């Protein structure tokens, strides 16, 4: 009888200690591939597994159910994972739920449908988001003006804007590249597309696209933009109905008083900015801090803001990382002048040395947007024709993690922003 009781005891003990969960740790020392860990989490959601995002717990770790195919997928993709028993999982969740801890558990409900607004023919390395989505093995659909104007954004939860120029000035590349074959071809293609879609100017067609994207966000969509897609998008909305393009861009002169006719109420994040009128200057406006920067490459870092995970889970999700100090990087729009950021936009990352804003988030209608300055988090000064970034060399990139935070964020069960 004693042996029978002992057997039952050890059986129950082993059952209570069985592996029931997989933890993808996201701290600095444990996870060998942070970027692919997001891909594993997305893959689990697409397979209808339950998942949780453990905000501020070991760098924003992910909690998944234990299944053989998940273990196998982690091993194939080179993602570090830990096996937890029921009691270990309960202990972690109890720690997170404690009022004394700036942590929170966020349930991830479903894999968001992702669209990337990008022109046909662009190479994957032309855009950091396309690059990291491909590397993390997160599926996305490339779309462009035709699809947007035909209301196909309704099919998606999350939209990324490629480094686009929504003002119709072809990226302000005129001075340096006006005689190069690629510039001439891109201008020709853009004009042909505008004509095909029923517009007599590229600038008019682009603002129509920007307004469709605006409506997508207002209706509940999530939009993420980097580099020149951030300020040129807001400029296009503010300049709706105003000709701000010079003759080399659209065939006729701009309106002489266009600055006074800008409507800042239409823009998402920026206000009171002044447009750059000269076509030979590689800037859209004074929003961008690139020409005002006084920081060396060695000291170019920005700091992520800290938010209350329990009260402000949205910015907390978007700032999850294994470090608060992120290496800076440049772009056509490197960063934003704080003087022109609307008070309604939430600043999430700043470079104190240069007094600039790098990372902002906001609400518009029922939806949300995030603007991230710079071109490629692991290519400090990306230039036309530079080789692609090899992400196998940067699997733990904090800058690329911020992009993937935004990709996974729409999967979360929503809680109202308190800040």
mmCIF file of C-alpha atoms in Angstrom:
data_model
loop_
_atom_site.group_PDB
_atom_site.id
_atom_site.type_symbol
_atom_site.label_atom_id
_atom_site.label_comp_id
_atom_site.label_asym_id
_atom_site.label_seq_id
_atom_site.Cartn_x
_atom_site.Cartn_y
_atom_site.Cartn_z
ATOM 1 C CA UNK A 1 0.000 0.000 0.000
ATOM 2 C CA UNK A 2 2.877 2.385 0.845
ATOM 3 C CA UNK A 3 4.468 1.760 -2.535
ATOM 4 C CA UNK A 4 1.144 2.422 -4.270
ATOM 5 C CA UNK A 5 0.681 5.749 -2.452
ATOM 6 C CA UNK A 6 4.275 6.764 -3.234
ATOM 7 C CA UNK A 7 3.716 5.902 -6.903
ATOM 8 C CA UNK A 8 0.569 8.049 -7.035
ATOM 9 C CA UNK A 9 2.405 10.924 -5.338
ATOM 10 C CA UNK A 10 5.322 10.906 -7.785
ATOM 11 C CA UNK A 11 2.940 10.511 -10.727
ATOM 12 C CA UNK A 12 0.972 13.594 -9.680
ATOM 13 C CA UNK A 13 4.181 15.489 -9.004
ATOM 14 C CA UNK A 14 5.540 14.714 -12.467
ATOM 15 C CA UNK A 15 2.200 15.646 -14.052
ATOM 16 C CA UNK A 16 2.094 19.011 -12.292
ATOM 17 C CA UNK A 17 5.652 19.724 -13.417
ATOM 18 C CA UNK A 18 5.174 18.752 -17.064
ATOM 19 C CA UNK A 19 6.133 21.172 -19.792
ATOM 20 C CA UNK A 20 3.109 23.214 -20.821
ATOM 21 C CA UNK A 21 4.536 26.444 -22.193
ATOM 22 C CA UNK A 22 7.343 27.782 -24.343
ATOM 23 C CA UNK A 23 9.003 31.066 -23.432
ATOM 24 C CA UNK A 24 10.801 33.045 -26.118
ATOM 25 C CA UNK A 25 13.120 35.175 -23.961
ATOM 26 C CA UNK A 26 13.859 38.606 -25.453
ATOM 27 C CA UNK A 27 16.547 39.840 -23.073
ATOM 28 C CA UNK A 28 20.015 40.805 -24.284
ATOM 29 C CA UNK A 29 21.994 37.732 -23.228
ATOM 30 C CA UNK A 30 19.626 34.809 -23.799
ATOM 31 C CA UNK A 31 17.949 35.276 -27.186
ATOM 32 C CA UNK A 32 20.206 34.439 -30.131
ATOM 33 C CA UNK A 33 17.824 35.812 -32.772
ATOM 34 C CA UNK A 34 15.423 38.505 -31.577
ATOM 35 C CA UNK A 35 14.106 39.289 -35.048
ATOM 36 C CA UNK A 36 13.110 35.743 -35.946
ATOM 37 C CA UNK A 37 11.425 35.376 -32.535
ATOM 38 C CA UNK A 38 8.770 37.796 -33.795
ATOM 39 C CA UNK A 39 8.355 35.585 -36.834
ATOM 40 C CA UNK A 40 7.833 32.525 -34.630
ATOM 41 C CA UNK A 41 5.168 34.369 -32.634
ATOM 42 C CA UNK A 42 3.423 35.504 -35.821
ATOM 43 C CA UNK A 43 3.601 31.950 -37.178
ATOM 44 C CA UNK A 44 1.960 30.601 -34.001
ATOM 45 C CA UNK A 45 -0.881 33.114 -34.300
ATOM 46 C CA UNK A 46 -1.384 32.140 -37.929
ATOM 47 C CA UNK A 47 -1.699 28.516 -36.758
ATOM 48 C CA UNK A 48 -4.365 29.574 -34.216
ATOM 49 C CA UNK A 49 -2.147 28.996 -31.197
ATOM 50 C CA UNK A 50 -2.618 31.301 -28.224
ATOM 51 C CA UNK A 51 0.214 33.695 -27.426
ATOM 52 C CA UNK A 52 1.016 36.345 -24.839
ATOM 53 C CA UNK A 53 3.398 39.289 -24.921
ATOM 54 C CA UNK A 54 5.066 39.743 -21.539
ATOM 55 C CA UNK A 55 5.734 43.469 -21.502
ATOM 56 C CA UNK A 56 8.990 44.465 -19.765
ATOM 57 C CA UNK A 57 9.611 40.871 -18.680
ATOM 58 C CA UNK A 58 13.098 39.941 -19.903
ATOM 59 C CA UNK A 59 13.024 42.415 -22.748
ATOM 60 C CA UNK A 60 9.423 41.797 -23.791
ATOM 61 C CA UNK A 61 9.335 38.001 -24.011
ATOM 62 C CA UNK A 62 6.675 35.912 -25.717
ATOM 63 C CA UNK A 63 4.768 33.081 -24.050
ATOM 64 C CA UNK A 64 3.512 30.277 -26.291
ATOM 65 C CA UNK A 65 1.857 26.897 -25.652
ATOM 66 C CA UNK A 66 4.171 23.916 -25.721
ATOM 67 C CA UNK A 67 3.809 21.956 -28.943
ATOM 68 C CA UNK A 68 6.287 19.819 -30.806
ATOM 69 C CA UNK A 69 5.858 21.757 -34.054
ATOM 70 C CA UNK A 70 6.604 25.046 -32.268
ATOM 71 C CA UNK A 71 9.776 23.602 -30.742
ATOM 72 C CA UNK A 72 10.785 22.308 -34.160
ATOM 73 C CA UNK A 73 10.109 25.671 -35.818
ATOM 74 C CA UNK A 74 12.215 27.471 -33.200
ATOM 75 C CA UNK A 75 15.119 25.104 -33.815
ATOM 76 C CA UNK A 76 14.851 25.498 -37.604
ATOM 77 C CA UNK A 77 14.839 29.301 -37.392
ATOM 78 C CA UNK A 78 17.526 29.518 -34.722
ATOM 79 C CA UNK A 79 15.304 31.085 -32.056
ATOM 80 C CA UNK A 80 16.181 30.501 -28.401
ATOM 81 C CA UNK A 81 13.382 29.115 -26.248
ATOM 82 C CA UNK A 82 12.787 27.789 -22.765
ATOM 83 C CA UNK A 83 10.334 25.116 -21.644
ATOM 84 C CA UNK A 84 8.149 26.046 -18.691
ATOM 85 C CA UNK A 85 5.971 23.937 -16.426
ATOM 86 C CA UNK A 86 2.536 25.092 -15.282
ATOM 87 C CA UNK A 87 3.974 26.176 -11.957
ATOM 88 C CA UNK A 88 6.795 28.128 -13.591
ATOM 89 C CA UNK A 89 4.327 29.873 -15.911
ATOM 90 C CA UNK A 90 2.097 30.757 -12.960
ATOM 91 C CA UNK A 91 5.074 32.137 -11.064
ATOM 92 C CA UNK A 92 6.039 34.393 -13.995
ATOM 93 C CA UNK A 93 2.480 35.639 -14.484
ATOM 94 C CA UNK A 94 2.126 36.329 -10.757
ATOM 95 C CA UNK A 95 5.335 38.347 -10.811
ATOM 96 C CA UNK A 96 4.125 40.326 -13.822
ATOM 97 C CA UNK A 97 0.710 41.027 -12.280
ATOM 98 C CA UNK A 98 2.187 42.435 -9.094
ATOM 99 C CA UNK A 99 1.348 46.159 -8.694
ATOM 100 C CA UNK A 100 4.974 46.788 -7.755
ATOM 101 C CA UNK A 101 6.235 45.583 -11.148
ATOM 102 C CA UNK A 102 6.146 47.713 -14.314
ATOM 103 C CA UNK A 103 5.085 44.693 -16.352
ATOM 104 C CA UNK A 104 1.937 43.453 -18.047
ATOM 105 C CA UNK A 105 0.649 40.427 -19.926
ATOM 106 C CA UNK A 106 -0.981 41.240 -23.260
ATOM 107 C CA UNK A 107 -2.961 38.582 -25.097
ATOM 108 C CA UNK A 108 -2.201 38.296 -28.800
ATOM 109 C CA UNK A 109 -5.381 37.297 -30.603
ATOM 110 C CA UNK A 110 -4.721 36.830 -34.326
ATOM 111 C CA UNK A 111 -2.060 37.326 -36.961
ATOM 112 C CA UNK A 112 -2.656 40.739 -38.574
ATOM 113 C CA UNK A 113 -2.960 40.976 -42.349
ATOM 114 C CA UNK A 114 -0.019 43.068 -43.512
ATOM 115 C CA UNK A 115 0.328 45.291 -46.570
ATOM 116 C CA UNK A 116 3.459 47.148 -47.662
ATOM 117 C CA UNK A 117 2.912 50.193 -49.845
ATOM 118 C CA UNK A 118 5.798 49.924 -52.273
ATOM 119 C CA UNK A 119 6.263 50.572 -55.988
ATOM 120 C CA UNK A 120 6.682 47.600 -58.291
ATOM 121 C CA UNK A 121 10.269 46.803 -59.150
ATOM 122 C CA UNK A 122 11.741 47.937 -55.843
ATOM 123 C CA UNK A 123 14.338 45.593 -54.379
ATOM 124 C CA UNK A 124 13.708 44.186 -50.855
ATOM 125 C CA UNK A 125 16.708 46.064 -49.459
ATOM 126 C CA UNK A 126 15.313 49.406 -50.602
ATOM 127 C CA UNK A 127 13.075 49.355 -47.541
ATOM 128 C CA UNK A 128 13.992 48.230 -44.022
ATOM 129 C CA UNK A 129 10.480 46.981 -43.239
ATOM 130 C CA UNK A 130 10.287 44.772 -46.331
ATOM 131 C CA UNK A 131 13.765 43.512 -45.488
ATOM 132 C CA UNK A 132 12.976 42.562 -41.891
ATOM 133 C CA UNK A 133 9.567 41.075 -42.692
ATOM 134 C CA UNK A 134 11.257 38.802 -45.207
ATOM 135 C CA UNK A 135 14.021 37.926 -42.745
ATOM 136 C CA UNK A 136 11.567 37.196 -39.913
ATOM 137 C CA UNK A 137 9.430 35.143 -42.327
ATOM 138 C CA UNK A 138 6.338 37.248 -41.724
ATOM 139 C CA UNK A 139 4.114 37.263 -44.824
ATOM 140 C CA UNK A 140 3.017 40.533 -46.409
ATOM 141 C CA UNK A 141 1.354 41.762 -49.582
ATOM 142 C CA UNK A 142 2.956 44.519 -51.678
ATOM 143 C CA UNK A 143 0.405 47.096 -52.824
ATOM 144 C CA UNK A 144 0.667 50.443 -54.566
ATOM 145 C CA UNK A 145 -1.447 53.286 -55.896
ATOM 146 C CA UNK A 146 -3.881 51.232 -57.980
ATOM 147 C CA UNK A 147 -4.755 48.944 -55.089
ATOM 148 C CA UNK A 148 -5.061 51.829 -52.617
ATOM 149 C CA UNK A 149 -7.351 53.879 -54.878
ATOM 150 C CA UNK A 150 -9.512 50.792 -55.432
ATOM 151 C CA UNK A 151 -10.076 50.531 -51.661
ATOM 152 C CA UNK A 152 -8.114 47.311 -51.234
ATOM 153 C CA UNK A 153 -6.719 48.606 -47.947
ATOM 154 C CA UNK A 154 -9.936 47.296 -46.424
ATOM 155 C CA UNK A 155 -8.436 43.808 -46.734
ATOM 156 C CA UNK A 156 -5.604 44.581 -44.302
ATOM 157 C CA UNK A 157 -5.042 45.399 -40.635
ATOM 158 C CA UNK A 158 -1.595 47.003 -40.908
ATOM 159 C CA UNK A 159 0.013 49.151 -43.583
ATOM 160 C CA UNK A 160 3.609 50.206 -43.994
ATOM 161 C CA UNK A 161 4.504 53.167 -46.163
ATOM 162 C CA UNK A 162 7.646 52.687 -48.212
ATOM 163 C CA UNK A 163 10.083 55.619 -48.328
ATOM 164 C CA UNK A 164 7.681 57.381 -50.630
ATOM 165 C CA UNK A 165 7.254 61.008 -51.649
ATOM 166 C CA UNK A 166 3.559 61.842 -51.386
ATOM 167 C CA UNK A 167 4.139 65.438 -52.544
ATOM 168 C CA UNK A 168 4.794 64.555 -56.194
ATOM 169 C CA UNK A 169 8.376 65.921 -56.166
ATOM 170 C CA UNK A 170 10.030 62.548 -56.854
ATOM 171 C CA UNK A 171 11.889 62.466 -53.573
ATOM 172 C CA UNK A 172 13.555 65.842 -54.205
ATOM 173 C CA UNK A 173 16.297 63.936 -56.056
ATOM 174 C CA UNK A 174 16.241 66.476 -58.895
ATOM 175 C CA UNK A 175 19.542 68.265 -58.293
ATOM 176 C CA UNK A 176 21.716 65.167 -57.908
ATOM 177 C CA UNK A 177 19.996 62.641 -60.157
ATOM 178 C CA UNK A 178 17.879 64.433 -62.764
ATOM 179 C CA UNK A 179 20.051 63.100 -65.622
ATOM 180 C CA UNK A 180 20.404 59.530 -64.386
ATOM 181 C CA UNK A 181 18.479 56.779 -66.204
ATOM 182 C CA UNK A 182 16.753 55.494 -63.060
ATOM 183 C CA UNK A 183 15.397 58.943 -62.126
ATOM 184 C CA UNK A 184 14.152 59.600 -65.664
ATOM 185 C CA UNK A 185 12.503 56.165 -65.774
ATOM 186 C CA UNK A 186 10.853 56.519 -62.359
ATOM 187 C CA UNK A 187 9.453 59.944 -63.280
ATOM 188 C CA UNK A 188 8.144 58.571 -66.563
ATOM 189 C CA UNK A 189 6.523 55.584 -64.835
ATOM 190 C CA UNK A 190 4.915 57.786 -62.170
ATOM 191 C CA UNK A 191 3.429 60.092 -64.800
ATOM 192 C CA UNK A 192 2.106 57.153 -66.807
ATOM 193 C CA UNK A 193 0.493 55.652 -63.699
ATOM 194 C CA UNK A 194 -1.134 58.974 -62.751
ATOM 195 C CA UNK A 195 -2.554 59.303 -66.268
ATOM 196 C CA UNK A 196 -3.814 55.728 -66.191
ATOM 197 C CA UNK A 197 -5.608 56.434 -62.906
ATOM 198 C CA UNK A 198 -7.235 59.589 -64.283
ATOM 199 C CA UNK A 199 -5.030 62.359 -62.884
ATOM 200 C CA UNK A 200 -3.263 65.073 -64.877
ATOM 201 C CA UNK A 201 -0.469 65.415 -62.321
ATOM 202 C CA UNK A 202 1.471 62.974 -60.158
ATOM 203 C CA UNK A 203 1.056 65.349 -57.201
ATOM 204 C CA UNK A 204 -2.744 65.143 -57.472
ATOM 205 C CA UNK A 205 -2.659 61.369 -57.714
ATOM 206 C CA UNK A 206 -0.349 61.082 -54.696
ATOM 207 C CA UNK A 207 -2.509 63.259 -52.465
ATOM 208 C CA UNK A 208 -5.510 61.136 -53.457
ATOM 209 C CA UNK A 209 -3.557 58.078 -52.308
ATOM 210 C CA UNK A 210 -2.579 59.827 -49.069
ATOM 211 C CA UNK A 211 -6.233 60.622 -48.363
ATOM 212 C CA UNK A 212 -7.225 56.978 -48.923
ATOM 213 C CA UNK A 213 -4.529 55.944 -46.455
ATOM 214 C CA UNK A 214 -5.798 58.606 -44.029
ATOM 215 C CA UNK A 215 -9.294 57.125 -44.306
ATOM 216 C CA UNK A 216 -7.883 53.631 -43.698
ATOM 217 C CA UNK A 217 -6.409 54.820 -40.408
ATOM 218 C CA UNK A 218 -9.497 56.769 -39.374
ATOM 219 C CA UNK A 219 -11.561 53.630 -40.002
ATOM 220 C CA UNK A 220 -9.456 51.592 -37.573
ATOM 221 C CA UNK A 221 -6.319 50.628 -39.482
ATOM 222 C CA UNK A 222 -2.727 50.726 -38.262
ATOM 223 C CA UNK A 223 -0.152 52.670 -40.280
ATOM 224 C CA UNK A 224 3.618 52.649 -39.890
ATOM 225 C CA UNK A 225 5.962 54.918 -41.842
ATOM 226 C CA UNK A 226 9.696 55.537 -41.953
ATOM 227 C CA UNK A 227 12.031 58.137 -43.412
ATOM 228 C CA UNK A 228 10.511 60.421 -46.081
ATOM 229 C CA UNK A 229 7.144 58.662 -45.980
ATOM 230 C CA UNK A 230 6.519 60.334 -42.608
ATOM 231 C CA UNK A 231 6.836 64.032 -43.374
ATOM 232 C CA UNK A 232 5.880 63.849 -47.068
ATOM 233 C CA UNK A 233 2.612 62.130 -46.073
ATOM 234 C CA UNK A 234 1.724 64.889 -43.630
ATOM 235 C CA UNK A 235 2.809 67.602 -46.079
ATOM 236 C CA UNK A 236 0.594 66.126 -48.812
ATOM 237 C CA UNK A 237 -2.427 66.169 -46.485
ATOM 238 C CA UNK A 238 -1.720 69.714 -45.300
ATOM 239 C CA UNK A 239 -1.254 70.899 -48.912
ATOM 240 C CA UNK A 240 -4.369 69.217 -50.301
ATOM 241 C CA UNK A 241 -5.686 71.441 -53.097
ATOM 242 C CA UNK A 242 -2.559 73.622 -53.159
ATOM 243 C CA UNK A 243 0.112 73.428 -55.888
ATOM 244 C CA UNK A 244 3.473 73.209 -54.084
ATOM 245 C CA UNK A 245 5.426 71.648 -56.995
ATOM 246 C CA UNK A 246 7.773 73.592 -59.252
ATOM 247 C CA UNK A 247 7.756 73.289 -63.056
ATOM 248 C CA UNK A 248 10.411 70.548 -63.295
ATOM 249 C CA UNK A 249 8.114 68.297 -61.266
ATOM 250 C CA UNK A 250 4.654 68.949 -62.724
ATOM 251 C CA UNK A 251 5.076 71.229 -65.745
ATOM 252 C CA UNK A 252 3.948 74.516 -64.202
ATOM 253 C CA UNK A 253 4.972 76.844 -61.402
ATOM 254 C CA UNK A 254 3.852 76.438 -57.826
ATOM 255 C CA UNK A 255 1.376 78.814 -56.252
ATOM 256 C CA UNK A 256 3.341 81.872 -55.054
ATOM 257 C CA UNK A 257 1.650 81.976 -51.642
ATOM 258 C CA UNK A 258 1.315 78.266 -51.005
ATOM 259 C CA UNK A 259 2.909 78.356 -47.537
ATOM 260 C CA UNK A 260 0.060 80.475 -46.148
ATOM 261 C CA UNK A 261 -2.514 78.031 -47.530
ATOM 262 C CA UNK A 262 -1.280 74.931 -45.710
ATOM 263 C CA UNK A 263 -3.877 73.383 -43.417
ATOM 264 C CA UNK A 264 -2.050 71.781 -40.503
ATOM 265 C CA UNK A 265 -5.301 70.422 -39.102
ATOM 266 C CA UNK A 266 -5.213 67.824 -41.878
ATOM 267 C CA UNK A 267 -1.834 66.378 -40.923
ATOM 268 C CA UNK A 268 -1.303 63.483 -38.501
ATOM 269 C CA UNK A 269 1.771 64.435 -36.490
ATOM 270 C CA UNK A 270 3.292 67.746 -37.583
ATOM 271 C CA UNK A 271 2.271 71.399 -37.417
ATOM 272 C CA UNK A 272 3.565 74.886 -38.256
ATOM 273 C CA UNK A 273 6.323 73.588 -40.534
ATOM 274 C CA UNK A 274 7.730 75.586 -43.443
ATOM 275 C CA UNK A 275 8.159 73.904 -46.823
ATOM 276 C CA UNK A 276 11.464 73.968 -48.668
ATOM 277 C CA UNK A 277 10.712 75.850 -51.864
ATOM 278 C CA UNK A 278 14.004 75.314 -53.705
ATOM 279 C CA UNK A 279 13.861 72.178 -55.912
ATOM 280 C CA UNK A 280 17.624 71.669 -55.759
ATOM 281 C CA UNK A 281 17.613 71.243 -51.975
ATOM 282 C CA UNK A 282 17.157 67.654 -50.796
ATOM 283 C CA UNK A 283 14.554 68.484 -48.145
ATOM 284 C CA UNK A 284 10.772 68.747 -48.053
ATOM 285 C CA UNK A 285 10.507 71.067 -45.064
ATOM 286 C CA UNK A 286 12.079 72.064 -41.775
ATOM 287 C CA UNK A 287 10.472 69.073 -40.038
ATOM 288 C CA UNK A 288 13.553 66.975 -40.809
ATOM 289 C CA UNK A 289 16.534 67.459 -38.509
ATOM 290 C CA UNK A 290 19.190 66.127 -40.920
ATOM 291 C CA UNK A 291 20.680 69.535 -41.850
ATOM 292 C CA UNK A 292 20.451 70.687 -38.224
ATOM 293 C CA UNK A 293 22.271 67.695 -36.728
ATOM 294 C CA UNK A 294 25.270 68.317 -34.489
ATOM 295 C CA UNK A 295 25.997 64.774 -33.334
ATOM 296 C CA UNK A 296 28.822 62.468 -34.431
ATOM 297 C CA UNK A 297 28.205 58.912 -35.603
ATOM 298 C CA UNK A 298 29.923 57.554 -32.480
ATOM 299 C CA UNK A 299 27.545 59.451 -30.181
ATOM 300 C CA UNK A 300 24.428 59.067 -32.297
ATOM 301 C CA UNK A 301 22.003 57.155 -30.073
ATOM 302 C CA UNK A 302 18.417 57.772 -29.094
ATOM 303 C CA UNK A 303 16.629 56.808 -25.906
ATOM 304 C CA UNK A 304 13.326 54.967 -25.743
ATOM 305 C CA UNK A 305 10.832 56.438 -23.310
ATOM 306 C CA UNK A 306 9.598 54.308 -20.443
ATOM 307 C CA UNK A 307 5.841 53.900 -20.030
ATOM 308 C CA UNK A 308 3.624 52.174 -17.505
ATOM 309 C CA UNK A 309 2.980 48.725 -18.933
ATOM 310 C CA UNK A 310 -0.229 48.340 -16.927
ATOM 311 C CA UNK A 311 -1.680 51.766 -17.712
ATOM 312 C CA UNK A 312 -0.164 52.462 -21.122
ATOM 313 C CA UNK A 313 0.279 49.071 -22.791
ATOM 314 C CA UNK A 314 0.248 50.492 -26.347
ATOM 315 C CA UNK A 315 3.430 52.625 -26.166
ATOM 316 C CA UNK A 316 4.928 49.968 -23.903
ATOM 317 C CA UNK A 317 4.448 47.380 -26.657
ATOM 318 C CA UNK A 318 5.920 49.676 -29.271
ATOM 319 C CA UNK A 319 9.011 50.319 -27.121
ATOM 320 C CA UNK A 320 9.758 46.714 -26.083
ATOM 321 C CA UNK A 321 13.465 46.064 -26.412
ATOM 322 C CA UNK A 322 16.502 44.573 -24.715
ATOM 323 C CA UNK A 323 17.995 48.068 -24.400
ATOM 324 C CA UNK A 324 16.621 51.581 -23.954
ATOM 325 C CA UNK A 325 19.535 53.080 -25.883
ATOM 326 C CA UNK A 326 19.229 52.503 -29.643
ATOM 327 C CA UNK A 327 21.911 53.258 -32.219
ATOM 328 C CA UNK A 328 20.919 56.149 -34.481
ATOM 329 C CA UNK A 329 20.820 56.025 -38.276
ATOM 330 C CA UNK A 330 20.194 58.560 -41.010
ATOM 331 C CA UNK A 331 17.830 58.923 -43.941
ATOM 332 C CA UNK A 332 16.270 61.593 -46.116
ATOM 333 C CA UNK A 333 14.124 62.266 -43.068
ATOM 334 C CA UNK A 334 16.424 61.268 -40.209
ATOM 335 C CA UNK A 335 14.446 62.669 -37.302
ATOM 336 C CA UNK A 336 11.859 65.278 -36.408
ATOM 337 C CA UNK A 337 12.198 68.766 -34.993
ATOM 338 C CA UNK A 338 10.329 68.702 -31.683
ATOM 339 C CA UNK A 339 9.019 72.224 -32.327
ATOM 340 C CA UNK A 340 6.831 70.903 -35.150
ATOM 341 C CA UNK A 341 5.452 67.765 -33.459
ATOM 342 C CA UNK A 342 1.788 68.104 -32.481
ATOM 343 C CA UNK A 343 0.938 67.821 -28.805
ATOM 344 C CA UNK A 344 -1.485 65.034 -29.717
ATOM 345 C CA UNK A 345 1.406 62.843 -30.881
ATOM 346 C CA UNK A 346 3.157 60.726 -28.263
ATOM 347 C CA UNK A 347 6.956 60.966 -28.339
ATOM 348 C CA UNK A 348 8.506 57.531 -27.736
ATOM 349 C CA UNK A 349 12.173 58.073 -28.624
ATOM 350 C CA UNK A 350 14.485 61.099 -28.494
ATOM 351 C CA UNK A 351 18.122 62.008 -29.045
ATOM 352 C CA UNK A 352 18.902 64.362 -26.196
ATOM 353 C CA UNK A 353 22.300 65.416 -27.591
ATOM 354 C CA UNK A 354 20.665 66.837 -30.686
ATOM 355 C CA UNK A 355 17.276 67.646 -29.163
ATOM 356 C CA UNK A 356 15.411 65.654 -31.797
ATOM 357 C CA UNK A 357 12.474 63.264 -31.906
ATOM 358 C CA UNK A 358 13.060 59.862 -33.525
ATOM 359 C CA UNK A 359 9.965 57.780 -32.808
ATOM 360 C CA UNK A 360 6.341 58.934 -32.364
ATOM 361 C CA UNK A 361 2.890 57.401 -32.134
ATOM 362 C CA UNK A 362 -0.633 58.747 -32.321
ATOM 363 C CA UNK A 363 -4.310 58.080 -32.824
ATOM 364 C CA UNK A 364 -6.439 59.184 -35.761
ATOM 365 C CA UNK A 365 -10.108 58.353 -35.633
ATOM 366 C CA UNK A 366 -10.418 54.683 -34.686
ATOM 367 C CA UNK A 367 -6.918 53.838 -35.896
ATOM 368 C CA UNK A 368 -3.309 54.510 -34.983
ATOM 369 C CA UNK A 369 -0.045 55.482 -36.653
ATOM 370 C CA UNK A 370 3.658 55.345 -35.869
ATOM 371 C CA UNK A 371 6.392 57.462 -37.487
ATOM 372 C CA UNK A 372 10.026 56.319 -37.258
ATOM 373 C CA UNK A 373 12.817 58.540 -38.587
ATOM 374 C CA UNK A 374 15.702 57.179 -40.666
ATOM 375 C CA UNK A 375 16.160 54.673 -43.474
ATOM 376 C CA UNK A 376 17.850 51.488 -42.185
ATOM 377 C CA UNK A 377 18.615 50.799 -38.509
ATOM 378 C CA UNK A 378 21.813 48.920 -39.384
ATOM 379 C CA UNK A 379 23.064 51.132 -42.241
ATOM 380 C CA UNK A 380 24.077 54.452 -40.691
ATOM 381 C CA UNK A 381 24.086 56.581 -43.837
ATOM 382 C CA UNK A 382 22.334 54.638 -46.579
ATOM 383 C CA UNK A 383 23.080 55.955 -50.069
ATOM 384 C CA UNK A 384 21.577 55.254 -53.476
ATOM 385 C CA UNK A 385 23.203 52.102 -54.839
ATOM 386 C CA UNK A 386 24.505 50.832 -51.484
ATOM 387 C CA UNK A 387 24.456 47.023 -51.052
ATOM 388 C CA UNK A 388 21.661 45.480 -48.982
ATOM 389 C CA UNK A 389 21.926 45.049 -45.236
ATOM 390 C CA UNK A 390 22.510 41.397 -44.334
ATOM 391 C CA UNK A 391 20.282 40.805 -41.329
ATOM 392 C CA UNK A 392 22.021 37.533 -40.482
ATOM 393 C CA UNK A 393 24.748 39.873 -39.223
ATOM 394 C CA UNK A 394 22.250 41.821 -37.087
ATOM 395 C CA UNK A 395 19.781 39.254 -35.638
ATOM 396 C CA UNK A 396 19.538 41.209 -32.363
ATOM 397 C CA UNK A 397 19.157 44.707 -33.819
ATOM 398 C CA UNK A 398 17.296 47.018 -31.382
ATOM 399 C CA UNK A 399 16.289 49.338 -34.233
ATOM 400 C CA UNK A 400 14.776 46.536 -36.282
ATOM 401 C CA UNK A 401 12.995 45.296 -33.152
ATOM 402 C CA UNK A 402 11.074 48.572 -33.048
ATOM 403 C CA UNK A 403 9.790 47.909 -36.560
ATOM 404 C CA UNK A 404 8.651 44.412 -35.592
ATOM 405 C CA UNK A 405 6.976 45.717 -32.421
ATOM 406 C CA UNK A 406 4.730 47.715 -34.732
ATOM 407 C CA UNK A 407 4.100 44.719 -36.999
ATOM 408 C CA UNK A 408 2.953 42.535 -34.110
ATOM 409 C CA UNK A 409 1.146 45.279 -32.188
ATOM 410 C CA UNK A 410 -2.193 44.967 -34.119
ATOM 411 C CA UNK A 411 -2.433 41.349 -32.939
ATOM 412 C CA UNK A 412 -2.922 42.526 -29.358
ATOM 413 C CA UNK A 413 -6.225 42.562 -27.560
ATOM 414 C CA UNK A 414 -6.851 46.268 -27.360
ATOM 415 C CA UNK A 415 -6.705 48.341 -24.178
ATOM 416 C CA UNK A 416 -7.380 52.051 -24.204
ATOM 417 C CA UNK A 417 -4.371 54.374 -24.166
ATOM 418 C CA UNK A 418 -4.276 56.402 -20.945
ATOM 419 C CA UNK A 419 -1.417 58.810 -21.728
#
